[in-house]
């Protein structure tokens, strides 16, 4: 099978913070291992030497990534590659890709990957626009573009059962019938970030560090985490390590949303909170995780998946989490909380109770086993067949 993987990259200056790029970089070689011929079209190469690469322009902003597809470029690329299947990482581009397939005379299967959902649901079932995609009232146009993408695809790929439920519900409300086209295909874990929990050498009492390794956008619920951080460190039992994954961002990105810089400064001002950068180095990132005792999930309402949670769990770090979305689906119910007091109690128990920590470290590690790249690649090819 010849697979053309169309990848949007939102963080070309710090690829290690771009989950879409990391997923493609892990998945493309795993697909090649099966004998598939893979070409990645993106602003930066992903995969290994067996994978083809076509360089595309950096979209500039998250809105251009959704509204500025170059159909001429897509037609030329499809005519050159003659794929059997096209995977659109930015599902809003699917109508333009379908147009290009038509003009190129290609009958390739088109799969749209719902990597990021521009909506979430309130407890009462109300559909809410994602605030990160609602600048100048663009939230509804983005949502409609998402629906158009669903309608244009032969396959709709989602990360999780939670995402499948949300996408199905949103599609129904927008009168798009995705029927039998929906497939759950999780993202691959990074095998470089896998460690046997038994190999952890730092005693919990001496290494009571909770790590928060998520993007610091306000729409990730970082403001709620700042409040929780104050409570977590109040007793002195727990210290926090907060990852600054972005570093210095481009002016265009700061202009759209400067909340990461503001949140970073607020966290850095708290006692017993260390803000650190991995400098885009995966080895340093792994070492920063390895020195922690547990992870903390984000307060992001529309969370269909979290690469950072999987990173922690693969390293044998239990993750405590608000009871939200996919997080509540995936994380052990014993480690989910609804109040700050419950979160503090869980963190302090993980920090002081070696047996409790060991049990949940094993469970966390085991929960990522099905996300090995080879297994995910097989699910991809099954979905594309």
Short mmCIF file of C-alpha atoms in Angstrom, two decimals:
data_model
loop_
_atom_site.label_atom_id
_atom_site.label_comp_id
_atom_site.label_asym_id
_atom_site.label_seq_id
_atom_site.Cartn_x
_atom_site.Cartn_y
_atom_site.Cartn_z
CA UNK A 1 0.00 0.00 0.00
CA UNK A 2 1.19 3.49 -0.89
CA UNK A 3 0.27 5.95 1.88
CA UNK A 4 0.47 9.73 1.54
CA UNK A 5 0.43 11.31 5.01
CA UNK A 6 -0.45 15.02 4.97
CA UNK A 7 0.85 16.58 8.17
CA UNK A 8 0.15 20.03 9.55
CA UNK A 9 2.88 21.26 11.91
CA UNK A 10 1.95 24.08 14.25
CA UNK A 11 5.29 24.31 16.06
CA UNK A 12 8.09 24.10 13.48
CA UNK A 13 10.48 25.86 15.86
CA UNK A 14 10.02 23.18 18.56
CA UNK A 15 9.03 19.90 16.94
CA UNK A 16 9.29 18.05 20.25
CA UNK A 17 6.25 20.04 21.42
CA UNK A 18 4.17 19.18 18.35
CA UNK A 19 2.26 15.98 19.06
CA UNK A 20 1.11 15.64 15.44
CA UNK A 21 4.70 15.60 14.23
CA UNK A 22 5.79 13.14 16.92
CA UNK A 23 2.93 10.78 16.08
CA UNK A 24 3.88 10.86 12.38
CA UNK A 25 7.57 10.42 13.19
CA UNK A 26 6.74 7.27 15.18
CA UNK A 27 4.03 5.91 12.89
CA UNK A 28 5.69 6.31 9.47
CA UNK A 29 8.59 3.91 10.21
CA UNK A 30 6.18 1.42 11.79
CA UNK A 31 4.08 1.50 8.60
CA UNK A 32 7.24 1.06 6.53
CA UNK A 33 8.10 -2.02 8.63
CA UNK A 34 4.91 -3.63 7.30
CA UNK A 35 6.01 -3.05 3.71
CA UNK A 36 3.88 0.03 3.12
CA UNK A 37 5.38 2.83 1.05
CA UNK A 38 4.97 6.04 3.03
CA UNK A 39 5.46 9.65 1.98
CA UNK A 40 5.06 12.42 4.55
CA UNK A 41 4.13 15.86 3.20
CA UNK A 42 4.91 18.42 5.90
CA UNK A 43 6.98 21.51 6.72
CA UNK A 44 9.59 19.21 8.33
CA UNK A 45 10.51 15.56 7.62
CA UNK A 46 9.13 12.79 9.79
CA UNK A 47 9.90 9.09 9.85
CA UNK A 48 13.17 7.52 8.70
CA UNK A 49 15.17 7.15 5.49
CA UNK A 50 12.69 4.64 4.07
CA UNK A 51 9.94 7.27 4.11
CA UNK A 52 9.52 9.76 1.33
CA UNK A 53 9.25 13.45 2.13
CA UNK A 54 7.63 16.40 0.40
CA UNK A 55 8.20 19.78 2.00
CA UNK A 56 5.15 22.01 2.38
CA UNK A 57 4.83 25.56 3.67
CA UNK A 58 4.39 26.33 7.36
CA UNK A 59 0.75 27.46 7.65
CA UNK A 60 1.68 30.34 9.94
CA UNK A 61 -1.36 30.18 12.22
CA UNK A 62 -3.81 27.49 13.31
CA UNK A 63 -6.50 29.18 11.21
CA UNK A 64 -4.46 29.14 8.00
CA UNK A 65 -3.91 25.42 8.62
CA UNK A 66 -7.68 25.00 8.41
CA UNK A 67 -8.63 27.49 5.71
CA UNK A 68 -5.75 27.85 3.24
CA UNK A 69 -5.19 24.49 1.55
CA UNK A 70 -3.34 24.76 -1.78
CA UNK A 71 -5.33 22.57 -4.18
CA UNK A 72 -2.80 23.00 -7.00
CA UNK A 73 -0.03 21.70 -4.75
CA UNK A 74 -2.23 18.80 -3.62
CA UNK A 75 -3.05 17.82 -7.21
CA UNK A 76 0.63 17.81 -8.16
CA UNK A 77 1.53 15.78 -5.08
CA UNK A 78 -1.18 13.18 -5.70
CA UNK A 79 -0.21 12.87 -9.37
CA UNK A 80 3.44 12.36 -8.36
CA UNK A 81 2.83 9.88 -5.53
CA UNK A 82 -0.19 7.98 -6.87
CA UNK A 83 -1.22 6.89 -3.36
CA UNK A 84 -3.64 4.13 -2.45
CA UNK A 85 -4.60 6.04 0.68
CA UNK A 86 -4.27 9.64 1.82
CA UNK A 87 -4.27 10.48 5.53
CA UNK A 88 -5.22 14.07 6.35
CA UNK A 89 -3.91 14.96 9.79
CA UNK A 90 -5.85 18.26 9.56
CA UNK A 91 -9.33 16.97 8.86
CA UNK A 92 -10.64 20.42 7.91
CA UNK A 93 -8.50 20.12 4.76
CA UNK A 94 -10.37 17.00 3.60
CA UNK A 95 -12.75 18.80 1.18
CA UNK A 96 -9.76 20.39 -0.58
CA UNK A 97 -8.00 17.02 -0.69
CA UNK A 98 -11.12 15.37 -2.08
CA UNK A 99 -11.20 18.07 -4.77
CA UNK A 100 -7.54 17.39 -5.60
CA UNK A 101 -8.17 13.63 -5.80
CA UNK A 102 -11.01 14.30 -8.23
CA UNK A 103 -8.89 16.59 -10.43
CA UNK A 104 -5.96 14.15 -10.35
CA UNK A 105 -8.20 11.26 -11.36
CA UNK A 106 -7.26 9.33 -8.23
CA UNK A 107 -9.48 6.79 -6.48
CA UNK A 108 -7.31 6.77 -3.34
CA UNK A 109 -9.10 6.27 -0.05
CA UNK A 110 -9.21 9.48 2.02
CA UNK A 111 -8.89 9.17 5.79
CA UNK A 112 -9.23 12.17 8.07
CA UNK A 113 -7.57 12.01 11.46
CA UNK A 114 -9.41 13.95 14.17
CA UNK A 115 -6.22 14.89 15.97
CA UNK A 116 -7.77 17.95 17.60
CA UNK A 117 -11.47 18.51 18.26
CA UNK A 118 -12.71 22.12 17.93
CA UNK A 119 -15.48 21.47 20.46
CA UNK A 120 -16.36 19.76 23.71
CA UNK A 121 -19.58 18.87 25.51
CA UNK A 122 -20.90 20.25 28.79
CA UNK A 123 -22.38 17.89 31.39
CA UNK A 124 -25.84 18.65 30.08
CA UNK A 125 -24.88 17.70 26.52
CA UNK A 126 -24.45 21.25 25.23
CA UNK A 127 -21.88 21.49 22.43
CA UNK A 128 -19.24 24.10 23.32
CA UNK A 129 -16.80 25.72 20.91
CA UNK A 130 -13.13 25.34 21.76
CA UNK A 131 -12.00 28.79 22.95
CA UNK A 132 -8.56 28.30 21.38
CA UNK A 133 -10.19 28.33 17.93
CA UNK A 134 -12.72 31.09 18.49
CA UNK A 135 -10.69 34.26 17.92
CA UNK A 136 -12.75 36.94 16.14
CA UNK A 137 -15.74 34.59 16.11
CA UNK A 138 -13.98 31.92 14.02
CA UNK A 139 -15.09 29.08 16.28
CA UNK A 140 -18.25 28.32 14.35
CA UNK A 141 -16.59 28.47 10.89
CA UNK A 142 -13.93 26.07 12.22
CA UNK A 143 -16.66 23.76 13.52
CA UNK A 144 -18.42 23.83 10.14
CA UNK A 145 -15.11 23.15 8.38
CA UNK A 146 -14.63 20.18 10.71
CA UNK A 147 -18.08 18.88 9.75
CA UNK A 148 -17.27 19.36 6.06
CA UNK A 149 -14.09 17.36 6.62
CA UNK A 150 -16.06 14.51 8.17
CA UNK A 151 -18.41 14.51 5.17
CA UNK A 152 -15.53 14.40 2.67
CA UNK A 153 -13.72 11.37 4.15
CA UNK A 154 -13.96 7.67 3.40
CA UNK A 155 -12.66 6.96 6.89
CA UNK A 156 -12.82 9.08 10.03
CA UNK A 157 -10.07 8.18 12.51
CA UNK A 158 -10.24 9.15 16.18
CA UNK A 159 -7.94 8.56 19.15
CA UNK A 160 -10.29 6.98 21.67
CA UNK A 161 -13.78 5.75 22.52
CA UNK A 162 -14.47 9.13 24.13
CA UNK A 163 -13.46 10.92 20.93
CA UNK A 164 -15.60 8.54 18.89
CA UNK A 165 -18.62 9.36 21.04
CA UNK A 166 -18.02 13.12 20.82
CA UNK A 167 -17.37 13.13 17.07
CA UNK A 168 -20.44 10.99 16.42
CA UNK A 169 -22.61 13.29 18.55
CA UNK A 170 -21.27 16.43 16.87
CA UNK A 171 -21.71 14.92 13.40
CA UNK A 172 -25.33 14.01 14.16
CA UNK A 173 -26.07 17.56 15.30
CA UNK A 174 -24.62 18.90 12.05
CA UNK A 175 -26.52 16.33 9.94
CA UNK A 176 -23.38 14.54 8.77
CA UNK A 177 -23.76 10.76 8.62
CA UNK A 178 -20.41 9.12 9.36
CA UNK A 179 -22.03 5.70 9.75
CA UNK A 180 -19.55 2.85 9.33
CA UNK A 181 -16.69 5.17 8.37
CA UNK A 182 -15.58 5.83 11.98
CA UNK A 183 -12.54 3.98 13.34
CA UNK A 184 -10.76 4.22 16.71
CA UNK A 185 -7.01 4.24 16.07
CA UNK A 186 -4.94 5.43 19.05
CA UNK A 187 -1.74 7.38 18.66
CA UNK A 188 1.55 5.48 19.08
CA UNK A 189 3.61 5.75 22.24
CA UNK A 190 7.25 6.77 22.02
CA UNK A 191 9.32 3.65 22.70
CA UNK A 192 12.18 5.88 23.83
CA UNK A 193 9.97 6.87 26.75
CA UNK A 194 9.23 3.38 28.04
CA UNK A 195 10.70 2.15 31.32
CA UNK A 196 9.96 -0.84 33.51
CA UNK A 197 8.46 0.55 36.74
CA UNK A 198 10.73 -1.79 38.68
CA UNK A 199 13.72 0.13 37.30
CA UNK A 200 12.73 3.30 39.18
CA UNK A 201 15.46 3.93 41.74
CA UNK A 202 14.23 7.11 43.48
CA UNK A 203 12.37 6.28 46.72
CA UNK A 204 8.99 7.97 46.82
CA UNK A 205 9.73 9.78 50.09
CA UNK A 206 12.92 11.32 48.71
CA UNK A 207 11.58 12.06 45.26
CA UNK A 208 8.10 13.38 45.86
CA UNK A 209 8.03 15.32 42.60
CA UNK A 210 4.87 15.67 40.57
CA UNK A 211 5.48 16.49 36.93
CA UNK A 212 3.17 18.61 34.77
CA UNK A 213 4.33 18.13 31.17
CA UNK A 214 1.54 19.75 29.18
CA UNK A 215 1.26 22.83 27.01
CA UNK A 216 0.58 25.86 29.18
CA UNK A 217 -2.28 27.29 27.11
CA UNK A 218 -5.19 28.68 29.11
CA UNK A 219 -7.58 26.41 27.19
CA UNK A 220 -5.75 23.39 28.63
CA UNK A 221 -7.15 24.46 32.00
CA UNK A 222 -3.75 25.72 33.15
CA UNK A 223 -5.37 28.36 35.35
CA UNK A 224 -7.04 25.55 37.32
CA UNK A 225 -3.69 23.80 37.56
CA UNK A 226 -2.08 26.96 38.96
CA UNK A 227 -4.70 26.96 41.72
CA UNK A 228 -4.14 23.25 42.35
CA UNK A 229 -0.37 23.72 42.39
CA UNK A 230 -0.69 26.10 45.34
CA UNK A 231 -2.57 23.43 47.29
CA UNK A 232 -0.25 20.59 46.27
CA UNK A 233 2.90 22.28 47.55
CA UNK A 234 1.36 23.84 50.67
CA UNK A 235 2.32 21.04 53.06
CA UNK A 236 5.84 20.62 51.68
CA UNK A 237 5.28 16.89 51.03
CA UNK A 238 5.14 17.37 47.27
CA UNK A 239 7.25 19.46 44.93
CA UNK A 240 6.27 20.21 41.34
CA UNK A 241 8.21 20.14 38.09
CA UNK A 242 6.47 22.08 35.33
CA UNK A 243 7.66 21.62 31.75
CA UNK A 244 8.08 24.71 29.58
CA UNK A 245 7.68 22.82 26.31
CA UNK A 246 7.52 25.83 23.99
CA UNK A 247 10.49 27.96 25.00
CA UNK A 248 10.57 31.24 23.06
CA UNK A 249 7.63 31.24 20.64
CA UNK A 250 7.31 33.19 17.41
CA UNK A 251 5.63 36.61 17.59
CA UNK A 252 2.75 35.41 15.39
CA UNK A 253 1.89 32.65 17.86
CA UNK A 254 2.21 34.91 20.90
CA UNK A 255 -0.02 37.45 19.19
CA UNK A 256 -2.86 34.94 18.91
CA UNK A 257 -2.47 33.59 22.44
CA UNK A 258 0.08 34.73 25.02
CA UNK A 259 -1.36 32.61 27.84
CA UNK A 260 1.58 30.12 27.91
CA UNK A 261 4.00 32.89 28.83
CA UNK A 262 1.64 34.29 31.47
CA UNK A 263 0.95 30.87 33.00
CA UNK A 264 4.64 30.01 33.02
CA UNK A 265 5.41 33.19 34.99
CA UNK A 266 2.63 32.52 37.50
CA UNK A 267 3.87 28.98 38.11
CA UNK A 268 7.51 30.03 38.37
CA UNK A 269 6.56 32.46 41.15
CA UNK A 270 5.17 29.68 43.39
CA UNK A 271 7.30 28.08 46.12
CA UNK A 272 8.41 24.47 45.57
CA UNK A 273 7.58 24.75 41.86
CA UNK A 274 10.41 24.28 39.35
CA UNK A 275 9.80 25.38 35.76
CA UNK A 276 12.17 23.55 33.44
CA UNK A 277 12.76 23.26 29.70
CA UNK A 278 13.66 20.12 27.81
CA UNK A 279 15.23 22.41 25.15
CA UNK A 280 13.64 20.25 22.48
CA UNK A 281 15.86 17.31 23.48
CA UNK A 282 14.00 14.01 23.95
CA UNK A 283 16.81 12.56 26.07
CA UNK A 284 16.62 15.50 28.45
CA UNK A 285 12.83 15.21 28.43
CA UNK A 286 13.08 11.54 29.40
CA UNK A 287 15.50 12.32 32.22
CA UNK A 288 13.18 15.02 33.58
CA UNK A 289 10.34 12.52 33.65
CA UNK A 290 12.53 9.80 35.13
CA UNK A 291 13.36 12.01 38.11
CA UNK A 292 9.69 12.50 39.01
CA UNK A 293 7.39 10.31 41.06
CA UNK A 294 4.02 10.89 39.40
CA UNK A 295 2.34 12.91 36.69
CA UNK A 296 -0.58 15.33 36.70
CA UNK A 297 -3.10 15.44 33.84
CA UNK A 298 -4.42 18.72 32.40
CA UNK A 299 -7.83 20.24 33.13
CA UNK A 300 -8.67 20.37 29.43
CA UNK A 301 -12.41 19.71 28.92
CA UNK A 302 -12.21 18.60 25.28
CA UNK A 303 -9.32 16.18 25.78
CA UNK A 304 -9.65 13.23 23.34
CA UNK A 305 -6.06 12.07 24.04
CA UNK A 306 -2.90 13.26 25.77
CA UNK A 307 0.54 12.39 24.50
CA UNK A 308 2.05 13.79 27.70
CA UNK A 309 -0.06 11.48 29.88
CA UNK A 310 1.05 8.48 27.82
CA UNK A 311 4.69 9.65 28.11
CA UNK A 312 4.41 9.59 31.91
CA UNK A 313 2.64 6.26 32.03
CA UNK A 314 5.10 4.61 29.66
CA UNK A 315 7.83 5.68 32.08
CA UNK A 316 5.96 4.00 34.92
CA UNK A 317 4.68 7.23 36.47
CA UNK A 318 1.14 7.07 37.88
CA UNK A 319 -0.92 10.04 36.69
CA UNK A 320 -3.53 11.77 38.82
CA UNK A 321 -6.31 13.37 36.82
CA UNK A 322 -9.47 15.41 36.95
CA UNK A 323 -12.45 13.28 35.98
CA UNK A 324 -12.77 14.67 32.45
CA UNK A 325 -13.25 13.25 28.96
CA UNK A 326 -10.76 10.65 27.75
CA UNK A 327 -8.77 11.11 30.93
CA UNK A 328 -11.60 9.53 32.92
CA UNK A 329 -11.82 6.75 30.31
CA UNK A 330 -8.15 5.88 30.37
CA UNK A 331 -6.71 6.69 33.81
CA UNK A 332 -7.26 4.33 36.74
CA UNK A 333 -10.44 5.44 38.57
CA UNK A 334 -8.51 5.35 41.85
CA UNK A 335 -6.32 8.20 40.58
CA UNK A 336 -9.14 10.46 39.35
CA UNK A 337 -10.34 13.38 41.45
CA UNK A 338 -13.13 15.93 41.43
CA UNK A 339 -11.91 18.31 44.14
CA UNK A 340 -8.59 19.91 45.02
CA UNK A 341 -8.62 18.14 48.40
CA UNK A 342 -8.92 14.76 46.66
CA UNK A 343 -6.03 15.64 44.34
CA UNK A 344 -3.81 16.64 47.26
CA UNK A 345 -4.64 13.42 49.12
CA UNK A 346 -3.76 11.33 46.04
CA UNK A 347 -0.50 13.18 45.42
CA UNK A 348 0.61 12.86 49.04
CA UNK A 349 -0.28 9.17 49.11
CA UNK A 350 1.74 8.52 45.96
CA UNK A 351 4.59 10.46 47.55
CA UNK A 352 4.60 8.55 50.84
CA UNK A 353 3.01 5.12 50.29
CA UNK A 354 5.53 2.96 48.39
CA UNK A 355 3.13 0.04 47.94
CA UNK A 356 0.34 2.26 46.56
CA UNK A 357 2.83 3.90 44.21
CA UNK A 358 4.23 0.55 43.02
CA UNK A 359 0.78 -0.85 42.22
CA UNK A 360 -0.22 2.20 40.20
CA UNK A 361 3.17 2.48 38.48
CA UNK A 362 2.66 -1.04 37.10
CA UNK A 363 -0.91 -0.26 36.03
CA UNK A 364 0.17 2.96 34.35
CA UNK A 365 2.94 1.23 32.41
CA UNK A 366 0.65 -1.63 31.35
CA UNK A 367 -2.03 0.80 30.14
CA UNK A 368 0.26 1.91 27.27
CA UNK A 369 1.15 -1.56 25.95
CA UNK A 370 -1.47 -1.48 23.17
CA UNK A 371 0.00 1.81 21.88
CA UNK A 372 3.28 0.29 20.69
CA UNK A 373 3.94 1.68 17.18
CA UNK A 374 3.79 -1.73 15.47
CA UNK A 375 0.33 -2.41 16.95
CA UNK A 376 -0.92 1.06 16.02
CA UNK A 377 0.43 0.69 12.47
CA UNK A 378 -1.52 -2.55 12.09
CA UNK A 379 -4.69 -0.78 13.22
CA UNK A 380 -4.01 2.03 10.74
CA UNK A 381 -3.68 -0.37 7.84
CA UNK A 382 -6.82 -2.23 8.92
CA UNK A 383 -8.69 1.09 9.03
CA UNK A 384 -7.39 2.02 5.56
CA UNK A 385 -8.24 -1.32 3.98
#
